[in-house]
Amino acid sequence: MAMPLTWEALENACRNCTACGLSAGRTNVVFGTGNRKADLMFIGEGPGEQEDLRGEPFVGPAGMLLNEYLTAVGIPREDVYIANIIKCRAPHNRDPEAEEEDACLPWLRRQTALVKPKIIVCLGRISAKRIIKADFKITREHGIWYEKGAYRMIATYHPSALLRDPSKRPEAYRDFMEIAEAYAALFGKERP
Ligand code: URA
């Protein structure tokens, strides 16, 4: 299908998508939220229970933790754009199947082309494997910058992984500091 060119048409088409089986089980499509002109874009994995119910990314427990990190490094959540690899919840939050990711990625590609962020942050392994490189190893390669086309990219741990294993939180904090510095550098100013 040819991707709609405007935000409105894109969002409408996405909300009616039935390209994979996950559409049958969703309450809401979780399209993406935030600043559509953001320099900084976060890409997670897929909606959890709260996101499915509310139709917005990162509004459940993982989202609360993401908010804490953003606040800690001085990045206002409303400055950034947030989306996911898949837009419908997978049963019991299982990992998405490759075919589900393939079916959903054209939406994200078009969103990214419209936002034109300068920096993309992958939240977690699933996102980093799809966006940065297929053999991405989150434990070894989080916090490292990659250049791809017009984008600078970096991955950090998924907030859900940090909820399960708080021992990784200091590393994630360092990643967020790194992201905040790069983001501030875009405007030529320092951040806390
Ligand atoms: N986890 C994700 O990857 N995305 C969300 O939107 C919520 C939880």
Short mmCIF file of N, CA, C and O in Angstrom, two decimals, residues 23-106:
data_model
loop_
_atom_site.label_atom_id
_atom_site.label_comp_id
_atom_site.label_asym_id
_atom_site.label_seq_id
_atom_site.Cartn_x
_atom_site.Cartn_y
_atom_site.Cartn_z
N SER A 23 -4.16 -7.05 14.91
CA SER A 23 -5.26 -6.08 14.82
C SER A 23 -6.54 -6.65 15.45
O SER A 23 -7.33 -5.91 16.03
N ALA A 24 -6.71 -7.97 15.37
CA ALA A 24 -7.95 -8.58 15.86
C ALA A 24 -8.06 -8.47 17.39
O ALA A 24 -9.17 -8.44 17.92
N GLY A 25 -6.93 -8.40 18.08
CA GLY A 25 -6.98 -8.41 19.55
C GLY A 25 -6.82 -7.03 20.18
O GLY A 25 -6.83 -6.92 21.41
N ARG A 26 -6.69 -5.99 19.37
CA ARG A 26 -6.39 -4.69 19.98
C ARG A 26 -7.64 -3.98 20.50
O ARG A 26 -8.74 -4.19 19.97
N THR A 27 -7.45 -3.16 21.53
CA THR A 27 -8.48 -2.20 21.91
C THR A 27 -8.27 -0.94 21.10
O THR A 27 -9.20 -0.38 20.54
N ASN A 28 -7.02 -0.47 21.07
CA ASN A 28 -6.67 0.73 20.31
C ASN A 28 -5.36 0.52 19.56
O ASN A 28 -4.45 -0.16 20.07
N VAL A 29 -5.25 1.12 18.40
CA VAL A 29 -3.95 1.27 17.75
C VAL A 29 -3.17 2.31 18.56
O VAL A 29 -3.73 3.34 18.94
N VAL A 30 -1.91 2.00 18.84
CA VAL A 30 -1.07 2.98 19.55
C VAL A 30 -0.16 3.61 18.50
O VAL A 30 0.92 3.10 18.19
N PHE A 31 -0.63 4.70 17.95
CA PHE A 31 0.01 5.28 16.78
C PHE A 31 1.34 5.93 17.13
O PHE A 31 2.37 5.67 16.48
N GLY A 32 1.34 6.77 18.16
CA GLY A 32 2.54 7.53 18.53
C GLY A 32 2.08 8.87 19.04
O GLY A 32 0.99 9.33 18.69
N THR A 33 2.89 9.49 19.89
CA THR A 33 2.50 10.80 20.43
C THR A 33 3.71 11.70 20.55
O THR A 33 4.85 11.24 20.56
N GLY A 34 3.41 12.97 20.74
CA GLY A 34 4.48 13.92 21.04
C GLY A 34 4.61 14.98 19.98
O GLY A 34 3.70 15.23 19.19
N ASN A 35 5.79 15.57 19.97
CA ASN A 35 6.10 16.69 19.10
C ASN A 35 6.41 16.17 17.69
O ASN A 35 7.41 15.49 17.48
N ARG A 36 5.55 16.48 16.76
CA ARG A 36 5.72 15.96 15.40
C ARG A 36 6.85 16.65 14.65
O ARG A 36 7.14 16.30 13.53
N LYS A 37 7.47 17.63 15.31
CA LYS A 37 8.66 18.25 14.71
C LYS A 37 9.88 18.02 15.61
O LYS A 37 10.82 18.82 15.62
N ALA A 38 9.85 16.95 16.36
CA ALA A 38 10.90 16.71 17.36
C ALA A 38 12.26 16.45 16.72
O ALA A 38 12.35 15.82 15.66
N ASP A 39 13.32 16.91 17.37
CA ASP A 39 14.68 16.53 16.98
C ASP A 39 15.06 15.18 17.59
O ASP A 39 16.04 14.58 17.19
N LEU A 40 14.30 14.78 18.59
CA LEU A 40 14.62 13.56 19.34
C LEU A 40 13.40 12.64 19.33
O LEU A 40 12.31 13.05 19.71
N MET A 41 13.63 11.42 18.84
CA MET A 41 12.51 10.47 18.73
C MET A 41 12.87 9.18 19.47
O MET A 41 13.99 8.67 19.32
N PHE A 42 11.94 8.68 20.27
CA PHE A 42 12.13 7.42 21.00
C PHE A 42 11.29 6.34 20.33
O PHE A 42 10.13 6.58 20.01
N ILE A 43 11.90 5.17 20.16
CA ILE A 43 11.16 4.06 19.55
C ILE A 43 11.21 2.86 20.49
O ILE A 43 12.29 2.31 20.77
N GLY A 44 10.04 2.49 20.99
CA GLY A 44 9.93 1.34 21.87
C GLY A 44 9.59 0.09 21.08
O GLY A 44 9.74 0.03 19.86
N GLU A 45 9.07 -0.89 21.79
CA GLU A 45 8.79 -2.19 21.17
C GLU A 45 7.34 -2.26 20.70
O GLU A 45 7.07 -2.35 19.50
N GLY A 46 6.43 -2.21 21.63
CA GLY A 46 5.02 -2.29 21.28
C GLY A 46 4.18 -2.01 22.51
O GLY A 46 4.69 -2.03 23.63
N PRO A 47 2.89 -1.74 22.30
CA PRO A 47 2.03 -1.37 23.42
C PRO A 47 1.89 -2.48 24.45
O PRO A 47 1.81 -3.66 24.09
N GLY A 48 1.83 -2.09 25.71
CA GLY A 48 1.44 -3.01 26.78
C GLY A 48 -0.04 -2.82 27.07
O GLY A 48 -0.76 -2.19 26.27
N GLU A 49 -0.46 -3.32 28.22
CA GLU A 49 -1.89 -3.30 28.54
C GLU A 49 -2.45 -1.88 28.62
O GLU A 49 -3.47 -1.56 28.01
N GLN A 50 -1.76 -1.03 29.37
CA GLN A 50 -2.26 0.35 29.56
C GLN A 50 -2.27 1.12 28.24
O GLN A 50 -3.18 1.90 27.96
N GLU A 51 -1.23 0.89 27.44
CA GLU A 51 -1.12 1.60 26.16
C GLU A 51 -2.26 1.17 25.24
O GLU A 51 -2.87 1.98 24.54
N ASP A 52 -2.54 -0.15 25.23
CA ASP A 52 -3.63 -0.67 24.41
C ASP A 52 -4.97 -0.06 24.84
O ASP A 52 -5.80 0.31 24.01
N LEU A 53 -5.15 0.08 26.16
CA LEU A 53 -6.41 0.63 26.66
C LEU A 53 -6.54 2.12 26.34
O LEU A 53 -7.63 2.60 26.05
N ARG A 54 -5.42 2.83 26.39
CA ARG A 54 -5.49 4.31 26.24
C ARG A 54 -5.12 4.80 24.85
O ARG A 54 -5.33 5.97 24.53
N GLY A 55 -4.49 3.93 24.05
CA GLY A 55 -4.13 4.34 22.69
C GLY A 55 -2.92 5.26 22.62
O GLY A 55 -2.72 5.95 21.63
N GLU A 56 -2.11 5.26 23.70
CA GLU A 56 -0.91 6.11 23.73
C GLU A 56 0.29 5.31 24.18
O GLU A 56 0.16 4.45 25.07
N PRO A 57 1.47 5.59 23.60
CA PRO A 57 2.65 4.83 24.00
C PRO A 57 3.17 5.24 25.38
O PRO A 57 3.04 6.39 25.78
N PHE A 58 3.75 4.29 26.05
CA PHE A 58 4.46 4.53 27.30
C PHE A 58 3.65 5.34 28.32
O PHE A 58 4.06 6.40 28.77
N VAL A 59 2.46 4.80 28.65
CA VAL A 59 1.63 5.42 29.69
C VAL A 59 1.43 4.48 30.89
O VAL A 59 0.79 4.84 31.86
N GLY A 60 1.98 3.25 30.80
CA GLY A 60 1.89 2.31 31.91
C GLY A 60 3.14 2.40 32.78
O GLY A 60 3.85 3.41 32.76
N PRO A 61 3.43 1.33 33.53
CA PRO A 61 4.59 1.35 34.44
C PRO A 61 5.91 1.65 33.72
O PRO A 61 6.73 2.43 34.24
N ALA A 62 6.12 1.09 32.54
CA ALA A 62 7.37 1.37 31.80
C ALA A 62 7.42 2.84 31.41
O ALA A 62 8.49 3.48 31.46
N GLY A 63 6.28 3.39 31.06
CA GLY A 63 6.21 4.80 30.69
C GLY A 63 6.51 5.72 31.86
O GLY A 63 7.16 6.76 31.70
N MET A 64 6.05 5.31 33.07
CA MET A 64 6.34 6.13 34.25
C MET A 64 7.84 6.18 34.50
O MET A 64 8.41 7.21 34.83
N LEU A 65 8.49 5.02 34.27
CA LEU A 65 9.95 5.00 34.47
C LEU A 65 10.65 5.81 33.37
O LEU A 65 11.60 6.55 33.66
N LEU A 66 10.16 5.70 32.15
CA LEU A 66 10.73 6.53 31.07
C LEU A 66 10.62 8.01 31.45
O LEU A 66 11.59 8.78 31.30
N ASN A 67 9.46 8.40 31.97
CA ASN A 67 9.27 9.80 32.38
C ASN A 67 10.30 10.21 33.43
O ASN A 67 10.82 11.32 33.41
N GLU A 68 10.57 9.29 34.37
CA GLU A 68 11.55 9.61 35.43
C GLU A 68 12.93 9.89 34.84
O GLU A 68 13.62 10.82 35.25
N TYR A 69 13.32 9.05 33.88
CA TYR A 69 14.64 9.26 33.24
C TYR A 69 14.67 10.57 32.48
O TYR A 69 15.64 11.31 32.54
N LEU A 70 13.61 10.85 31.74
CA LEU A 70 13.56 12.10 30.97
C LEU A 70 13.67 13.30 31.91
O LEU A 70 14.44 14.23 31.66
N THR A 71 12.91 13.24 33.00
CA THR A 71 12.95 14.34 33.97
C THR A 71 14.34 14.47 34.58
O THR A 71 14.88 15.57 34.70
N ALA A 72 14.93 13.32 34.91
CA ALA A 72 16.24 13.33 35.58
C ALA A 72 17.32 14.01 34.71
O ALA A 72 18.23 14.63 35.24
N VAL A 73 17.19 13.88 33.40
CA VAL A 73 18.23 14.46 32.53
C VAL A 73 17.74 15.75 31.86
O VAL A 73 18.42 16.28 30.99
N GLY A 74 16.57 16.21 32.26
CA GLY A 74 16.12 17.52 31.80
C GLY A 74 15.56 17.57 30.39
O GLY A 74 15.65 18.59 29.72
N ILE A 75 15.00 16.45 29.93
CA ILE A 75 14.36 16.47 28.62
C ILE A 75 12.84 16.45 28.83
O ILE A 75 12.30 15.46 29.34
N PRO A 76 12.13 17.53 28.45
CA PRO A 76 10.67 17.52 28.61
C PRO A 76 10.04 16.48 27.68
O PRO A 76 10.36 16.45 26.48
N ARG A 77 9.15 15.66 28.22
CA ARG A 77 8.54 14.61 27.38
C ARG A 77 7.82 15.22 26.18
O ARG A 77 7.80 14.64 25.10
N GLU A 78 7.23 16.41 26.38
CA GLU A 78 6.47 17.01 25.27
C GLU A 78 7.37 17.52 24.14
O GLU A 78 6.89 17.82 23.06
N ASP A 79 8.68 17.56 24.38
CA ASP A 79 9.63 17.96 23.32
C ASP A 79 9.84 16.84 22.30
O ASP A 79 10.29 17.09 21.19
N VAL A 80 9.63 15.59 22.71
CA VAL A 80 10.08 14.45 21.90
C VAL A 80 8.89 13.75 21.25
O VAL A 80 7.75 13.96 21.65
N TYR A 81 9.20 12.94 20.25
CA TYR A 81 8.15 12.11 19.65
C TYR A 81 8.40 10.66 20.09
O TYR A 81 9.55 10.22 20.14
N ILE A 82 7.32 9.95 20.41
CA ILE A 82 7.46 8.58 20.91
C ILE A 82 6.57 7.64 20.10
O ILE A 82 5.37 7.89 19.94
N ALA A 83 7.16 6.57 19.60
CA ALA A 83 6.39 5.57 18.85
C ALA A 83 6.98 4.19 19.15
O ALA A 83 7.95 4.06 19.91
N ASN A 84 6.38 3.19 18.57
CA ASN A 84 6.81 1.81 18.79
C ASN A 84 7.06 1.09 17.48
O ASN A 84 6.57 1.51 16.43
N ILE A 85 7.75 -0.03 17.55
CA ILE A 85 7.95 -0.88 16.37
C ILE A 85 6.61 -1.46 15.91
O ILE A 85 6.28 -1.44 14.73
N ILE A 86 5.84 -2.02 16.86
CA ILE A 86 4.49 -2.49 16.48
C ILE A 86 3.44 -1.64 17.20
O ILE A 86 3.66 -1.16 18.30
N LYS A 87 2.29 -1.47 16.54
CA LYS A 87 1.30 -0.50 17.02
C LYS A 87 0.09 -1.15 17.67
O LYS A 87 -0.80 -0.46 18.17
N CYS A 88 0.05 -2.47 17.67
CA CYS A 88 -1.03 -3.18 18.36
C CYS A 88 -0.40 -4.12 19.39
O CYS A 88 0.67 -4.67 19.15
N ARG A 89 -1.07 -4.28 20.50
CA ARG A 89 -0.52 -5.10 21.59
C ARG A 89 -0.44 -6.56 21.18
O ARG A 89 -1.38 -7.11 20.59
N ALA A 90 0.68 -7.19 21.51
CA ALA A 90 0.82 -8.63 21.29
C ALA A 90 0.27 -9.35 22.53
O ALA A 90 0.41 -8.84 23.65
N PRO A 91 -0.35 -10.51 22.35
CA PRO A 91 -0.94 -11.22 23.49
C PRO A 91 0.08 -11.43 24.61
O PRO A 91 1.21 -11.84 24.35
N HIS A 92 -0.32 -11.11 25.83
CA HIS A 92 0.53 -11.28 27.02
C HIS A 92 1.89 -10.58 26.85
O HIS A 92 2.89 -11.02 27.42
N ASN A 93 1.92 -9.53 26.05
CA ASN A 93 3.16 -8.77 25.83
C ASN A 93 4.31 -9.64 25.31
O ASN A 93 5.47 -9.36 25.59
N ARG A 94 3.99 -10.69 24.57
CA ARG A 94 5.08 -11.51 24.00
C ARG A 94 5.86 -10.68 23.00
O ARG A 94 5.38 -9.65 22.52
N ASP A 95 7.09 -11.14 22.66
CA ASP A 95 7.88 -10.45 21.64
C ASP A 95 7.10 -10.47 20.32
O ASP A 95 6.46 -11.48 19.99
N PRO A 96 7.20 -9.40 19.53
CA PRO A 96 6.54 -9.44 18.22
C PRO A 96 7.20 -10.47 17.30
O PRO A 96 8.41 -10.71 17.39
N GLU A 97 6.39 -11.08 16.44
CA GLU A 97 6.93 -11.97 15.40
C GLU A 97 7.54 -11.10 14.30
O GLU A 97 7.08 -9.97 14.08
N ALA A 98 8.52 -11.66 13.57
CA ALA A 98 9.16 -10.91 12.48
C ALA A 98 8.12 -10.41 11.48
O ALA A 98 8.19 -9.28 11.00
N GLU A 99 7.12 -11.27 11.18
CA GLU A 99 6.10 -10.87 10.18
C GLU A 99 5.25 -9.71 10.69
O GLU A 99 4.80 -8.87 9.91
N GLU A 100 5.01 -9.69 12.01
CA GLU A 100 4.23 -8.59 12.58
C GLU A 100 5.03 -7.29 12.49
O GLU A 100 4.49 -6.22 12.16
N GLU A 101 6.32 -7.38 12.78
CA GLU A 101 7.17 -6.18 12.66
C GLU A 101 7.21 -5.71 11.21
O GLU A 101 7.08 -4.52 10.92
N ASP A 102 7.39 -6.67 10.29
CA ASP A 102 7.45 -6.31 8.86
C ASP A 102 6.17 -5.60 8.43
O ASP A 102 6.21 -4.62 7.69
N ALA A 103 5.04 -6.13 8.90
CA ALA A 103 3.75 -5.55 8.49
C ALA A 103 3.57 -4.15 9.05
O ALA A 103 2.92 -3.30 8.44
N CYS A 104 4.14 -3.89 10.21
CA CYS A 104 3.91 -2.61 10.91
C CYS A 104 4.94 -1.54 10.57
O CYS A 104 4.65 -0.34 10.69
N LEU A 105 6.14 -1.95 10.19
CA LEU A 105 7.23 -0.97 10.04
C LEU A 105 6.98 0.16 9.03
O LEU A 105 7.47 1.27 9.24
N PRO A 106 6.23 -0.09 7.94
CA PRO A 106 5.98 1.04 7.03
C PRO A 106 5.35 2.25 7.72
O PRO A 106 5.65 3.39 7.37
#
